[in-house]
Tab-separated table of C-alpha atoms in Angstrom:
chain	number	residue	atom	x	y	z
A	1	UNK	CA	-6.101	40.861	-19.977
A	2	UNK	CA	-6.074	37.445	-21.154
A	3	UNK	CA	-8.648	35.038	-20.838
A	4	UNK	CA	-7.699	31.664	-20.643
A	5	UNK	CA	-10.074	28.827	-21.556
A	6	UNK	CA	-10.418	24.951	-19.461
A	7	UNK	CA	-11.082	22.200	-20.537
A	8	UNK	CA	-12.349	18.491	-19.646
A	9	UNK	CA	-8.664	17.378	-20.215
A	10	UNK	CA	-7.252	20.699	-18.439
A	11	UNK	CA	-9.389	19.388	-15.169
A	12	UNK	CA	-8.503	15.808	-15.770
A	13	UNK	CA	-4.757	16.546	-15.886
A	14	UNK	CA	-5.355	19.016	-13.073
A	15	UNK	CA	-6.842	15.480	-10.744
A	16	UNK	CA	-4.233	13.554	-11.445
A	17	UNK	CA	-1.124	15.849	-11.024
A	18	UNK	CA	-3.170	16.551	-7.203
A	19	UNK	CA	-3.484	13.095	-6.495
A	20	UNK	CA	-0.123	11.957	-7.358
A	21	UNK	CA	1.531	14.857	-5.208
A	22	UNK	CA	-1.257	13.424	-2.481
A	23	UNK	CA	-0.007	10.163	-2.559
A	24	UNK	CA	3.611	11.401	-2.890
A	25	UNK	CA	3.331	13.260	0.718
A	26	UNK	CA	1.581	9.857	2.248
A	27	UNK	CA	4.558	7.869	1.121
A	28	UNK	CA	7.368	10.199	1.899
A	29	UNK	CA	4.969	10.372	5.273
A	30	UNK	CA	6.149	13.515	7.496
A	31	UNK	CA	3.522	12.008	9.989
A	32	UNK	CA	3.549	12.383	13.778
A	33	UNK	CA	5.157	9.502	13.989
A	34	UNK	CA	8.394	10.319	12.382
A	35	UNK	CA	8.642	13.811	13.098
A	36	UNK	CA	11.392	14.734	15.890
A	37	UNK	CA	9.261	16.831	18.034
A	38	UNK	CA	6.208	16.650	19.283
A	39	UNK	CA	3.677	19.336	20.725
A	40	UNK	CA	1.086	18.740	23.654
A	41	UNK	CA	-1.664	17.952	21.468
A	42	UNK	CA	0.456	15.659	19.575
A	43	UNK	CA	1.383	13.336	22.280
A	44	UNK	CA	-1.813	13.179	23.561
A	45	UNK	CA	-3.398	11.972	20.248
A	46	UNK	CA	-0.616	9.443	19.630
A	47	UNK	CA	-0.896	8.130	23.323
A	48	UNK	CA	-4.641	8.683	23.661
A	49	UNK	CA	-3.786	10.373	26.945
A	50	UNK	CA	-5.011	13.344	28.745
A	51	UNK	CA	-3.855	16.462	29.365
A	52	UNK	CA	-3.582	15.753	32.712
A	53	UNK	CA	-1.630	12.621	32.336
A	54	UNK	CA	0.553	14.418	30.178
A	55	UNK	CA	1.075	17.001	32.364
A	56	UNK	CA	1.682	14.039	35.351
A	57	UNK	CA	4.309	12.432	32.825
A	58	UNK	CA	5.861	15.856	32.827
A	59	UNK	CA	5.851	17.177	36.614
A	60	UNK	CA	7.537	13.769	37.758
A	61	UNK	CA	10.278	13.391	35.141
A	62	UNK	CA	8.556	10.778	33.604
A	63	UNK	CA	9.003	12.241	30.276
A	64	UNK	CA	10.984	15.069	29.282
A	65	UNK	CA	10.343	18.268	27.358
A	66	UNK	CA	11.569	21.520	25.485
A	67	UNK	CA	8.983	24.748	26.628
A	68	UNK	CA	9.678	27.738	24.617
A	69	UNK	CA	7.192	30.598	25.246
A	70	UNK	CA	3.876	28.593	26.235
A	71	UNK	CA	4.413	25.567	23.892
A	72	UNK	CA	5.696	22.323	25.290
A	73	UNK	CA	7.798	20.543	22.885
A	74	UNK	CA	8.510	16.477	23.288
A	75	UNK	CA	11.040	14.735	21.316
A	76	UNK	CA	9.894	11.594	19.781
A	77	UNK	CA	12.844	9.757	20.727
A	78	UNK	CA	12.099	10.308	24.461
A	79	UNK	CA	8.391	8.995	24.090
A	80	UNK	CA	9.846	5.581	22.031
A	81	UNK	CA	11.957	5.492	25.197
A	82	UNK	CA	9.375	5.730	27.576
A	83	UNK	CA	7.264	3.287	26.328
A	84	UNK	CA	10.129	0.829	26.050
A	85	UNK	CA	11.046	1.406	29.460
A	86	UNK	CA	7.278	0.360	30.785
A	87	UNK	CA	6.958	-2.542	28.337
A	88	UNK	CA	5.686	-5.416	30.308
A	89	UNK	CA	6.685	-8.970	28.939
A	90	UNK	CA	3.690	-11.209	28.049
A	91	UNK	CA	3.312	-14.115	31.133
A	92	UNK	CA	2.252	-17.725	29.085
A	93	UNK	CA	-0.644	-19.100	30.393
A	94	UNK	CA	-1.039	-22.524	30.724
A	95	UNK	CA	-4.147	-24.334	29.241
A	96	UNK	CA	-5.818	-27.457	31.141
């Protein structure tokens, strides 16, 4: 057996190889926002809804979804859609 011996330098190399990969998997950013599909829990953080809701959004075609075994599945595409489709336009108000 071989014993292998660390140093300072070994540890500061070490840092900064971890937080370059870090900030390499922020930038490249497989987030929830770019991913194609979504699970339950997913949608609900990103819409700060609740389960409920979601399960509303579901029951009346509101939004649509994959289920494969117990998991719901939402495509991300279909949520940008549905919030397009409710966008209301800003009214101007006038100022006396």
């Amino acid at each position: 057996m071989t014993v292998a011996i660390v140093t300072k330098e070994d540890l500061q190399e070490f840092k900064t190889d971890l937080l370059n990969d870090i900030k390499k998997l922020l930038q490249s950013g497989e987030t929830t926002y770019n991913k194609k599909w979504l699970k339950s829990k997913e949608v609900i953080e990103l819409l700060k809804i609740s389960p409920g809701t979601l399960q509303t959004l579901r029951i009346n075609g509101t939004l649509t979804y994959t289920k494969i075994g117990g998991t719901f599945y939402y495509e991300n595409t279909d949520i940008e859609k549905l919030l397009k489709t409710n966008k209301v336009a800003a009214v101007p108000t006038l100022f006396k």
